[in-house]
PDB file of C-alpha atoms in Angstrom:
ATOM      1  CA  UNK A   1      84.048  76.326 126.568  1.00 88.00           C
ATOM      2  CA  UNK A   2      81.361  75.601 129.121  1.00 91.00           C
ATOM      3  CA  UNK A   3      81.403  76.601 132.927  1.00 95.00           C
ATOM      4  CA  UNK A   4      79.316  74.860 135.297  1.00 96.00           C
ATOM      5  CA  UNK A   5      78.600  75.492 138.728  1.00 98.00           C
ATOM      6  CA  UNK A   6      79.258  72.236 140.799  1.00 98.00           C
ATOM      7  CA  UNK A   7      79.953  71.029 144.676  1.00 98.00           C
ATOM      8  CA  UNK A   8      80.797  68.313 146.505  1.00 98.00           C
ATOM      9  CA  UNK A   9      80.732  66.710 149.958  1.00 98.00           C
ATOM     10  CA  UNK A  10      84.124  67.423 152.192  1.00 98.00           C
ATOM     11  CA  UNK A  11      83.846  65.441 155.653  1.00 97.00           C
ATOM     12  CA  UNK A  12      80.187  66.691 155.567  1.00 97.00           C
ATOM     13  CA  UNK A  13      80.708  70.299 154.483  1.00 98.00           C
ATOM     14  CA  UNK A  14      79.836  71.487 150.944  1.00 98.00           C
ATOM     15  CA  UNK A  15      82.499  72.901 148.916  1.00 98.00           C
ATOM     16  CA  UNK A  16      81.462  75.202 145.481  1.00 98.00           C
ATOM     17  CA  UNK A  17      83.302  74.800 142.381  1.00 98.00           C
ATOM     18  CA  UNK A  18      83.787  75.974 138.303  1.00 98.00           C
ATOM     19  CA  UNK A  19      83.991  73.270 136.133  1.00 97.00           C
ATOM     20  CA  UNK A  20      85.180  73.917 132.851  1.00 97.00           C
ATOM     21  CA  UNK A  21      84.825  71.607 129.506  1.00 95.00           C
ATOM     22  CA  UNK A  22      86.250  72.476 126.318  1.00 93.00           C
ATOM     23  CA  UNK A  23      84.131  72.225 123.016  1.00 87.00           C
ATOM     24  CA  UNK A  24      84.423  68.484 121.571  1.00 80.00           C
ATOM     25  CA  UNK A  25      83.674  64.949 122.284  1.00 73.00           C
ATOM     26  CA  UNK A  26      87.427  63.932 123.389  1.00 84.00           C
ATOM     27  CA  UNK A  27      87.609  62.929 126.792  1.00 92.00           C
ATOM     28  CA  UNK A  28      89.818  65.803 128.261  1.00 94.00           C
ATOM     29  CA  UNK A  29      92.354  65.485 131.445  1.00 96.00           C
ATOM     30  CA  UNK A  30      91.019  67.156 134.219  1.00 97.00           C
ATOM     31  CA  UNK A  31      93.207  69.730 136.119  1.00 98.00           C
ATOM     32  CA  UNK A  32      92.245  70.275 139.928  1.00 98.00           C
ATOM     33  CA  UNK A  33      93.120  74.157 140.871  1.00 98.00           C
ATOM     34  CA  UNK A  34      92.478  75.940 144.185  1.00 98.00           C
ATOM     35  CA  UNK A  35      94.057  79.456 145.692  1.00 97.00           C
ATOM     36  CA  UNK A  36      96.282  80.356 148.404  1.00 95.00           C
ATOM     37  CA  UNK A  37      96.494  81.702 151.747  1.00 95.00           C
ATOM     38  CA  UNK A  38      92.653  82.830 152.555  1.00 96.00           C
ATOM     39  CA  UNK A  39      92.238  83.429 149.008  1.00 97.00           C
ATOM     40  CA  UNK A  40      89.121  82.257 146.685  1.00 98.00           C
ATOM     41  CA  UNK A  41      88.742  81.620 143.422  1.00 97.00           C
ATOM     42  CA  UNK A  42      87.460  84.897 142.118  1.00 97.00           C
ATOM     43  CA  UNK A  43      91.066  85.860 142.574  1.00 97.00           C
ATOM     44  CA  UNK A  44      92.372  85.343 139.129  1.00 97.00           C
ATOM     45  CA  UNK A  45      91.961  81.320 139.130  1.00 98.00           C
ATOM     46  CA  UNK A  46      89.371  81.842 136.424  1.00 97.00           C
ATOM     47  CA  UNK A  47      91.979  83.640 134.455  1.00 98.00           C
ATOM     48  CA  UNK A  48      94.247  80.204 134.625  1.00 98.00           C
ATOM     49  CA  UNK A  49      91.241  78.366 133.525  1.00 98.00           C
ATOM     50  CA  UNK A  50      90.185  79.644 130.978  1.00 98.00           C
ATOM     51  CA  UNK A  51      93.573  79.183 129.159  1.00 98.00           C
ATOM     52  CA  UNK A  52      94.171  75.428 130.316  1.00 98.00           C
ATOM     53  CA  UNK A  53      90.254  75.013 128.749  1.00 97.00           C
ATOM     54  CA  UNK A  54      91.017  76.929 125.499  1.00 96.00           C
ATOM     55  CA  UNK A  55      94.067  74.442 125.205  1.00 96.00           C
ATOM     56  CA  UNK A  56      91.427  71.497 125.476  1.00 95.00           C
ATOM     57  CA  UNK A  57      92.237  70.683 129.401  1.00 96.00           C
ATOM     58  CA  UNK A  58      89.176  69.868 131.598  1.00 97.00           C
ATOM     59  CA  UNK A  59      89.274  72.018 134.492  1.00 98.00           C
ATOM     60  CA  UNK A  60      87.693  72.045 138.611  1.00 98.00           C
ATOM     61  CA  UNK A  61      88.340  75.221 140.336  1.00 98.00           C
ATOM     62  CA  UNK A  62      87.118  75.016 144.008  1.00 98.00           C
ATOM     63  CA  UNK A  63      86.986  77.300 147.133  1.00 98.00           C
ATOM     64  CA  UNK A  64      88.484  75.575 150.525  1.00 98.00           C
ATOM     65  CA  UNK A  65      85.843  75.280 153.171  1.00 98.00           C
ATOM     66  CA  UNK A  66      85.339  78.379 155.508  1.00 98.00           C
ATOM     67  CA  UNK A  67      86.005  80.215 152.885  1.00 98.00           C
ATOM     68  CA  UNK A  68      84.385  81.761 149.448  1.00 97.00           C
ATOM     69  CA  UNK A  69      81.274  80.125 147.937  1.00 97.00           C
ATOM     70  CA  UNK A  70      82.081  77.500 150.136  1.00 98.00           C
ATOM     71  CA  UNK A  71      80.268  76.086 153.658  1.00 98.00           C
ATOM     72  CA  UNK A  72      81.612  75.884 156.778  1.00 97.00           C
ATOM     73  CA  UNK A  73      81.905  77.686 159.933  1.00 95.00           C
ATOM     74  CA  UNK A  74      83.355  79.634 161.289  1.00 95.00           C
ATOM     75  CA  UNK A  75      84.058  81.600 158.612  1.00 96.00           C
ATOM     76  CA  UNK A  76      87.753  82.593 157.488  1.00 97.00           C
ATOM     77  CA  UNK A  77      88.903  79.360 159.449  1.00 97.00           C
ATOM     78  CA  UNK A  78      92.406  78.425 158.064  1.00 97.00           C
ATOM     79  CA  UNK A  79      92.908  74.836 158.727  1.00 97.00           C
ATOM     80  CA  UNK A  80      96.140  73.066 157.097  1.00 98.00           C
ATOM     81  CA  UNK A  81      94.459  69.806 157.935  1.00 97.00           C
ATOM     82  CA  UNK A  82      90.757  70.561 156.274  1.00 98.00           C
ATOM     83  CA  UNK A  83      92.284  71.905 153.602  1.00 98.00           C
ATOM     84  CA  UNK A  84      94.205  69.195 152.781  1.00 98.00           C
ATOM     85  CA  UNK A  85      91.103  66.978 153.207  1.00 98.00           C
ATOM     86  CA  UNK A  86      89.476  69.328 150.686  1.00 98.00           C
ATOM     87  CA  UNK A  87      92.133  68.791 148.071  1.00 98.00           C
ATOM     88  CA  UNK A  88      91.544  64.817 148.597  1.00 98.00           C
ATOM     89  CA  UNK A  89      87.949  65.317 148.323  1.00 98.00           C
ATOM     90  CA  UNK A  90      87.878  67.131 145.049  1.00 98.00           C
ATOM     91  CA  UNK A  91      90.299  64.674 143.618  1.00 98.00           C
ATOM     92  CA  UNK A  92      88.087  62.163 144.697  1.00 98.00           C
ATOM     93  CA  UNK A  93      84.982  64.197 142.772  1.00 98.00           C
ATOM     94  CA  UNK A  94      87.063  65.063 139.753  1.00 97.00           C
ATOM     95  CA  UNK A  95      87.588  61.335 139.086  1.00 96.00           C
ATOM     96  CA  UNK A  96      83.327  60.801 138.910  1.00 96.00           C
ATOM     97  CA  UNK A  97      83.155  63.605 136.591  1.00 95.00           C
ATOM     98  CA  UNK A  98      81.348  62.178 133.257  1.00 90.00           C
ATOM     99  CA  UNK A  99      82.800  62.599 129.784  1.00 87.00           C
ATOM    100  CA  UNK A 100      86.130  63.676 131.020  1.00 91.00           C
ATOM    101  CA  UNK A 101      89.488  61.763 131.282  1.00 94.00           C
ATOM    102  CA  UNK A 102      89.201  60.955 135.087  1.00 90.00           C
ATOM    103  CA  UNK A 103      92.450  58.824 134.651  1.00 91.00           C
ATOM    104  CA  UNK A 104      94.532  61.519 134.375  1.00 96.00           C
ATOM    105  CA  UNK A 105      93.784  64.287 136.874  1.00 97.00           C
ATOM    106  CA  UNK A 106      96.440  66.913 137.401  1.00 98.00           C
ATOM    107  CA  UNK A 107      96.973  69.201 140.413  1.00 98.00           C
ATOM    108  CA  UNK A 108      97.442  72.708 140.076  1.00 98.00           C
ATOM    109  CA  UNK A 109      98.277  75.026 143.449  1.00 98.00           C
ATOM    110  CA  UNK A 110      99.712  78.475 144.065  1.00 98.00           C
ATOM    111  CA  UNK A 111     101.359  80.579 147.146  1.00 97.00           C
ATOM    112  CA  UNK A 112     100.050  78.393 149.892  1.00 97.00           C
ATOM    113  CA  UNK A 113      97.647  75.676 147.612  1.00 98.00           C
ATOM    114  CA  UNK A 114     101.136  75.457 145.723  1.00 98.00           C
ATOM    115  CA  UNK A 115     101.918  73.461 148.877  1.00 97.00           C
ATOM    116  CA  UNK A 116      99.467  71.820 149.382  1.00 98.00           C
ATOM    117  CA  UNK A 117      99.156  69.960 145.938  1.00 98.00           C
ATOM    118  CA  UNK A 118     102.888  68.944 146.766  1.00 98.00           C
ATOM    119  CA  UNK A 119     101.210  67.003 149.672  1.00 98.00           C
ATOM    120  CA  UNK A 120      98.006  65.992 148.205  1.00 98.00           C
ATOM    121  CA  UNK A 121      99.689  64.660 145.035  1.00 97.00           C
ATOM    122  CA  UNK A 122     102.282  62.315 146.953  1.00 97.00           C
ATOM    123  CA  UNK A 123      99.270  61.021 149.033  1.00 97.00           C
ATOM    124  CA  UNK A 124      97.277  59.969 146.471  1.00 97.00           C
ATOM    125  CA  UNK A 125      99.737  58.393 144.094  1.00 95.00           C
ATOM    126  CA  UNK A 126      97.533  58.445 141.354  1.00 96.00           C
ATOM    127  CA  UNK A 127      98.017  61.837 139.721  1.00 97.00           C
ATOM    128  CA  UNK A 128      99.338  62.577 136.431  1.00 97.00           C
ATOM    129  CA  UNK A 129     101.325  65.529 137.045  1.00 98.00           C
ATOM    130  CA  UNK A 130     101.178  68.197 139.641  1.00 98.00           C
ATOM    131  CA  UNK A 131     101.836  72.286 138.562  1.00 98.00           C
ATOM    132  CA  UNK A 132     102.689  74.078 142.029  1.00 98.00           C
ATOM    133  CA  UNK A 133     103.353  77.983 141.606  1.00 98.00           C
ATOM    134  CA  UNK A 134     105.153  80.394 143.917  1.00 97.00           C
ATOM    135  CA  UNK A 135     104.972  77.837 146.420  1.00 97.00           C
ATOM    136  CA  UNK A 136     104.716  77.861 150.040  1.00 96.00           C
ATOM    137  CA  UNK A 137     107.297  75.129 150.894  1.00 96.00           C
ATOM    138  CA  UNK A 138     109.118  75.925 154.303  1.00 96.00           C
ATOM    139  CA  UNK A 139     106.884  77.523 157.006  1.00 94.00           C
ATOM    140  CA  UNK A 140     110.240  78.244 159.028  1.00 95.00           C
ATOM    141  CA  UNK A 141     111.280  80.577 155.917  1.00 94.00           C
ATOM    142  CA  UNK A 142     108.267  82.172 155.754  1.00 94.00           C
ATOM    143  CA  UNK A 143     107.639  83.094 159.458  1.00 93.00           C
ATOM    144  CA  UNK A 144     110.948  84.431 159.235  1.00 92.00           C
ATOM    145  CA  UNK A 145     110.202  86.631 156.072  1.00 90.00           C
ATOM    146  CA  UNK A 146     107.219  87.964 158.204  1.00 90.00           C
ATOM    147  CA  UNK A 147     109.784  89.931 160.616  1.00 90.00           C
ATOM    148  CA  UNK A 148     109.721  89.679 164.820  1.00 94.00           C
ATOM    149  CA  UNK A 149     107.333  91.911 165.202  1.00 96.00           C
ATOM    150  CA  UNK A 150     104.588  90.898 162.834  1.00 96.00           C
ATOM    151  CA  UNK A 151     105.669  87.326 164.384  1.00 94.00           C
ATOM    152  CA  UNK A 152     105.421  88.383 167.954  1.00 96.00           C
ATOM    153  CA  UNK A 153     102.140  90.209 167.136  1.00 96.00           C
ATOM    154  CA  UNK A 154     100.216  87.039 165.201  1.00 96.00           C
ATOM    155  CA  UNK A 155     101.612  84.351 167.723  1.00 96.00           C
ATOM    156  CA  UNK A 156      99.973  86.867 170.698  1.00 97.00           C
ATOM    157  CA  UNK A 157      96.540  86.573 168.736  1.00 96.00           C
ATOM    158  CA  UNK A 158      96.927  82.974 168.058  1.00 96.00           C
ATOM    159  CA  UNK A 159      97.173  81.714 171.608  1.00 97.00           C
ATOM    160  CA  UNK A 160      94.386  84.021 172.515  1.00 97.00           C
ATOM    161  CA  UNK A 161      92.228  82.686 169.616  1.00 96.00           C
ATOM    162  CA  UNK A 162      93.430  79.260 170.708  1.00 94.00           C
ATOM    163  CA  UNK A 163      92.289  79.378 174.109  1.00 95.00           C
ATOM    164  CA  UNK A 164      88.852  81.198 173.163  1.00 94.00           C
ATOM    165  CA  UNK A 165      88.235  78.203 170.455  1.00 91.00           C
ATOM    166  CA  UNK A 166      88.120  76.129 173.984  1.00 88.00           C
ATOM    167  CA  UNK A 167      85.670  78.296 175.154  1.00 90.00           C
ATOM    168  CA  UNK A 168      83.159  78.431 172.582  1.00 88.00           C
ATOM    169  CA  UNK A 169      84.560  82.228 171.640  1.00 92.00           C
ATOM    170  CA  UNK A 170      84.383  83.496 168.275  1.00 92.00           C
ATOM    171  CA  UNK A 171      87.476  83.326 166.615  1.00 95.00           C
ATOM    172  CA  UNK A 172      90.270  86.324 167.672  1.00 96.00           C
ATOM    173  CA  UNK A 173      91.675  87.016 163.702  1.00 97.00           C
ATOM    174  CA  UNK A 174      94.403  88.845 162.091  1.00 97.00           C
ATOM    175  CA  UNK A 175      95.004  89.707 158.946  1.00 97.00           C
ATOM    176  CA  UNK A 176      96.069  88.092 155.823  1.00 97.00           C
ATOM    177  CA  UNK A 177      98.188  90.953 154.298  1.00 97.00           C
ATOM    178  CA  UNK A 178      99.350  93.884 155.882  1.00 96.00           C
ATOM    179  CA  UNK A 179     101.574  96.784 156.676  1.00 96.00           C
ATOM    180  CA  UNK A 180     104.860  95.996 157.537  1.00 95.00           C
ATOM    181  CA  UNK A 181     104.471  95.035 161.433  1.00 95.00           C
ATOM    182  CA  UNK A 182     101.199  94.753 161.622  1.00 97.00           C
ATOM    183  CA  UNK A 183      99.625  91.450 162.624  1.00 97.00           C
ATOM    184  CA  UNK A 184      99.348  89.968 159.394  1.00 97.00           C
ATOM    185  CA  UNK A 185     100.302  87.061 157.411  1.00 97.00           C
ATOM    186  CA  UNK A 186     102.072  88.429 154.987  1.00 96.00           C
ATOM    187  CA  UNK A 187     103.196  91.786 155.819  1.00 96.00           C
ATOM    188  CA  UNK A 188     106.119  92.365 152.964  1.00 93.00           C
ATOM    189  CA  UNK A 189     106.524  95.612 151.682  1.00 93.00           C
ATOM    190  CA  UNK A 190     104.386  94.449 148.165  1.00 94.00           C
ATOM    191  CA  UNK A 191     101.845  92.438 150.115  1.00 95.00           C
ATOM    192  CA  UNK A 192      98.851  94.304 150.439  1.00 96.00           C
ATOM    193  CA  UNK A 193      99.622  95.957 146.779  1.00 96.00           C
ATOM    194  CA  UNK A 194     100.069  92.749 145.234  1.00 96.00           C
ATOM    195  CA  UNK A 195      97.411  90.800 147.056  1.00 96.00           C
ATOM    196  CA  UNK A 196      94.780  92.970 147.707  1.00 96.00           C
ATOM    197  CA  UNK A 197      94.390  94.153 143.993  1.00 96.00           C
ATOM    198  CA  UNK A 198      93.552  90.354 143.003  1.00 97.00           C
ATOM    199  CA  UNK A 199      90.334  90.617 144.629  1.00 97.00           C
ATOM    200  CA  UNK A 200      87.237  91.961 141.966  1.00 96.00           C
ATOM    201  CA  UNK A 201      85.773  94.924 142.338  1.00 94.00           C
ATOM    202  CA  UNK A 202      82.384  93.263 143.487  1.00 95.00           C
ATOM    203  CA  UNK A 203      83.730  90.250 145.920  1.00 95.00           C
ATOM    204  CA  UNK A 204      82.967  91.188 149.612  1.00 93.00           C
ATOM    205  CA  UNK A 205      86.092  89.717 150.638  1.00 95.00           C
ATOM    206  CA  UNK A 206      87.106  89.704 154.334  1.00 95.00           C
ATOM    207  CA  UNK A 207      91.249  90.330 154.722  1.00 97.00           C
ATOM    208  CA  UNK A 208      91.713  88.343 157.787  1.00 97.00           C
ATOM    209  CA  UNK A 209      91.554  84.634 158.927  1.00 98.00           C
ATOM    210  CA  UNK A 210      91.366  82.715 162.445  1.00 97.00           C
ATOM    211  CA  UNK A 211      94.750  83.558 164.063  1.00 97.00           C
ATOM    212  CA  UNK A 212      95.170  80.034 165.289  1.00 96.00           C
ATOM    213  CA  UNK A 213      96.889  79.249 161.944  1.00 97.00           C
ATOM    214  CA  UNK A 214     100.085  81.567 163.109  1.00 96.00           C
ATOM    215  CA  UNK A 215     101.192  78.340 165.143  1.00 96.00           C
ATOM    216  CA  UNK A 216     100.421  75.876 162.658  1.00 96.00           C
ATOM    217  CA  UNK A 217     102.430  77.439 160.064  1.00 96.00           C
ATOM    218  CA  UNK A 218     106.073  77.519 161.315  1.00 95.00           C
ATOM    219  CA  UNK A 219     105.781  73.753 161.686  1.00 94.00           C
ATOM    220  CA  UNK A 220     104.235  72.898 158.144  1.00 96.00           C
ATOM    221  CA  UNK A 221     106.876  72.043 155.294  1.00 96.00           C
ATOM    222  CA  UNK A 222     105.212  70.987 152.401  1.00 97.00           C
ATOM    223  CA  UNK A 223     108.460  71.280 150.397  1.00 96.00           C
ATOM    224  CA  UNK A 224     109.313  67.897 152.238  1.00 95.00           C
ATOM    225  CA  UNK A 225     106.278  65.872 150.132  1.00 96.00           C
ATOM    226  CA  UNK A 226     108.038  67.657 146.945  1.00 93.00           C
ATOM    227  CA  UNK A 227     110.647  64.824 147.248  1.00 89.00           C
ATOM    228  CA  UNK A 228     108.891  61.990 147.685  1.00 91.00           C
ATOM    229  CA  UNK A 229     106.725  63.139 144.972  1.00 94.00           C
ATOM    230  CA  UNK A 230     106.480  60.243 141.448  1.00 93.00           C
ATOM    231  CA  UNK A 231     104.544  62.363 139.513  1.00 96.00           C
ATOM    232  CA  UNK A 232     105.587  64.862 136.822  1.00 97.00           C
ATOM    233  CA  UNK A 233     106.007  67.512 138.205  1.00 97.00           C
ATOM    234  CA  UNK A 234     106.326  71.407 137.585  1.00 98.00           C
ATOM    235  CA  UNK A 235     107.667  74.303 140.095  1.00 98.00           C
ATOM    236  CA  UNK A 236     107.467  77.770 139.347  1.00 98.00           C
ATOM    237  CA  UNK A 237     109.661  79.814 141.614  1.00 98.00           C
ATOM    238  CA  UNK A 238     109.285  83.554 141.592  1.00 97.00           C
ATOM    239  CA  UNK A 239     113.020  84.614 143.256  1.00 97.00           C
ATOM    240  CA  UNK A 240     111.916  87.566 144.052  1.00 96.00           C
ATOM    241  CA  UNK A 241     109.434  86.095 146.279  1.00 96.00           C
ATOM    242  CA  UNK A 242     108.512  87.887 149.796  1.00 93.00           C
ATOM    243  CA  UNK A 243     106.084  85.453 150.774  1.00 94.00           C
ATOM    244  CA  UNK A 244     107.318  82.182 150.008  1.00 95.00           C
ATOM    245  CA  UNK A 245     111.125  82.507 149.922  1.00 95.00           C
ATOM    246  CA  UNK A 246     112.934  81.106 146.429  1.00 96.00           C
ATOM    247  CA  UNK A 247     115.782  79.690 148.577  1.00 96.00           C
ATOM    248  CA  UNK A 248     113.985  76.569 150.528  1.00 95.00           C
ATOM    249  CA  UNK A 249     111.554  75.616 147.605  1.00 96.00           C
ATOM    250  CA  UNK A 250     114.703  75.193 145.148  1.00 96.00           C
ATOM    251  CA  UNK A 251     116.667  73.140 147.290  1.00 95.00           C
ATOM    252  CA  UNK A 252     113.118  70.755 147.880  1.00 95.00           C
ATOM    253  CA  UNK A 253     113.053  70.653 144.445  1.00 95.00           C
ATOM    254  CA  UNK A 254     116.671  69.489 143.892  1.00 93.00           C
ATOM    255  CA  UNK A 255     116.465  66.878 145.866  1.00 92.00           C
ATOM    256  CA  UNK A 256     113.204  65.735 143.656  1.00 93.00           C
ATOM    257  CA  UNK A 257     114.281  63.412 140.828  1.00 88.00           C
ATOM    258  CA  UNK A 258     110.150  64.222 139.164  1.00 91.00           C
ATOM    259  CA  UNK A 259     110.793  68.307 139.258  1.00 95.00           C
ATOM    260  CA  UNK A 260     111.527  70.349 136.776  1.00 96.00           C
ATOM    261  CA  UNK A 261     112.370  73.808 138.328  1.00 97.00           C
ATOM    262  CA  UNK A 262     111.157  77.269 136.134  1.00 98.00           C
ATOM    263  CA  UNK A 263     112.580  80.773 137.817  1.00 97.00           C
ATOM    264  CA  UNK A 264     111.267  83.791 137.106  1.00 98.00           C
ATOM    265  CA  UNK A 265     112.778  87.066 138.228  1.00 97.00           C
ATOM    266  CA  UNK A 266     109.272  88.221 139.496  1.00 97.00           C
ATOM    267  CA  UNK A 267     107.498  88.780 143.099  1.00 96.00           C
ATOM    268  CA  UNK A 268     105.588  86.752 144.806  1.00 96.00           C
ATOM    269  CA  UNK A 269     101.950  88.442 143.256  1.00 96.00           C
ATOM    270  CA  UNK A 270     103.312  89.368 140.208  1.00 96.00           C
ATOM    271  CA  UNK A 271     102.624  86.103 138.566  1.00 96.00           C
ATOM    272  CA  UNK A 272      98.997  86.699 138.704  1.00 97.00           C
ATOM    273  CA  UNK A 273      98.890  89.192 136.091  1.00 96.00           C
ATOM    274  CA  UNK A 274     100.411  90.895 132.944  1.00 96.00           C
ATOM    275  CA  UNK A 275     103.352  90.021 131.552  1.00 97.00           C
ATOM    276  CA  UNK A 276     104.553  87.339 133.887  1.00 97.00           C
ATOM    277  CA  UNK A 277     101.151  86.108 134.281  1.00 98.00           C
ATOM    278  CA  UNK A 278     101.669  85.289 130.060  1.00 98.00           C
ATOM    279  CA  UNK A 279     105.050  83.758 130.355  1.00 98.00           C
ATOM    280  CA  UNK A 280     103.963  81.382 133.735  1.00 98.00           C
ATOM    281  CA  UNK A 281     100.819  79.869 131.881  1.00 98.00           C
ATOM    282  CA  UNK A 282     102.543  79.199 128.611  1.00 98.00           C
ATOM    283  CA  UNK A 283     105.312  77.345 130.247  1.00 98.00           C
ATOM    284  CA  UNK A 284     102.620  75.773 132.247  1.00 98.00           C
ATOM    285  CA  UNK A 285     100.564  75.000 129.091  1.00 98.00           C
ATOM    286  CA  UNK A 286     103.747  73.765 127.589  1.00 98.00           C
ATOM    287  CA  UNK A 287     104.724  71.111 130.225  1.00 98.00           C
ATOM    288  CA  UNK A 288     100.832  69.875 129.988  1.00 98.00           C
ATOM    289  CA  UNK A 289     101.241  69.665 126.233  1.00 97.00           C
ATOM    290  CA  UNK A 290     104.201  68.040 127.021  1.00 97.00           C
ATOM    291  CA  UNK A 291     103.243  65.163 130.216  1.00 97.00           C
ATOM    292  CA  UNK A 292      99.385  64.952 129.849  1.00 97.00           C
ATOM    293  CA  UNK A 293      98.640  65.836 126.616  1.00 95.00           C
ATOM    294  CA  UNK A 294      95.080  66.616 125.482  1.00 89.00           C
TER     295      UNK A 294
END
């Protein structure tokens, strides 16, 4: 396989990508992939790759803005909204890719990106099929898994961010995964053991975001895009999940006549690696095989 280094133009800001081509002259679908909540692509996506390539799938791995190889300041600035126009503008990108199958592009998300594709992929209306893992689908359930006093804690640091963003302040942050009660995002008893660990060994990566985000996210339900979703469409539920809670994401998906639902009896990180990392990307690999075939 080959692995190119590519960006692209998101409402002005440059956003750094993998692009990966499998050996042969076939024109290959092309599978869009980014990472979760204030994670980059270092962070295992390569791992994902590299198997969808092997199997003869095209594939563009990118980093959000603010974040990773990517522009943008500040840095660690969580937006829903510019992330979201980062997924449109790599679909938009992946379709002038040469010598690939730009007709069929596929959307591939996990944790919070698992949410977003659910969105991007029933705005554009064009996809082929859309793989969202361990998604983030209810921001109501997952404020709540957070606990009232991580809650109370972020939501204190958000306004004050907030209201120094008004002022030209640098951005008051908290942290993406934490002790339980800190002010974190994700402050579950496995999150900074599962999360944390993801990151290599020589990737200066900063644990913490803009705080603003902590009001955004109790009113964001991407689950809601899940059923008005046409395309194909793949959800891998972890129902052990302390991030993303199993419980709102199936019922979404029931109500989705394009899902087909996969539990695992995992957590919420442990589908990044070992053994349930093997069984998530060959049922992955087999709904590809089996909706966009390469």
């Amino acid at each position: 396989m080959i692995r190119s280094d590519v960006e692209f133009d998101s409402s002005g800001t440059t956003c750094r990508a993998w692009w990966y081509r499998p050996e042969g002259t076939t024109p290959a679908p092309v599978i869009v992939m980014a990472h979760g909540l204030g994670a980059v692509r270092r962070m295992r996506l390569d791992a994902f790759a590299e198997r969808f390539t092997a199997a003869g799938y095209s594939c563009l791995v990118f980093d959000y803005r603010h974040f990773g190889d990517s522009d943008g300041e500040p840095r660690q600035l969580l937006s829903i909204r510019r992330q979201l126009d980062d997924w449109a503008a790599a679909i938009a990108f992946a379709r002038t890719l040469r010598g690939v199958d730009t007709a069929r592009i596929v959307l591939w998300g996990t944790s919070f990106g698992g949410g977003h594709v659910l969105v991007a992929g029933e705005r554009d209306g064009r996809v082929a099929a859309v793989i969202s893992q361990c998604p983030f689908t209810s921001g109501i359930a997952s404020t709540a898994a957070l606990g009232v006093v991580s809650g109370a804690k972020v939501t204190a640091r958000a306004l004050a961010d907030l209201a120094g963003s008004a002022l030209g302040r640098p951005p008051v942050t908290v942290g993406l995964a934490g002790a339980p009660g800190s002010a974190a995002l994700m402050t579950a008893s496995d999150a900074v053991s599962g999360y944390l660990p993801l990151v290599p060994d020589d990737l200066e990566f900063v644990n913490e975001v803009a705080a603003r985000v902590g009001l955004a996210i109790p009113l964001h339900t991407p689950g809601r895009a899940l059923r008005k979703l046409a395309s194909p469409t793949l959800v891998c539920i972890c129902d052990e999940d302390s991030v993303a809670p199993a419980g709102p994401t199936a019922r979404h998906a029931r109500r989705a006549p394009a899902a087909r639902v996969i539990r695992y009896p995992a957590g919420h990180f442990d589908i990044y690696v070992g053994a349930d990392f093997e069984r998530v990307v060959a049922d992955q690999l087999d709904f590809l095989r089996a909706t966009v075939p390469a």
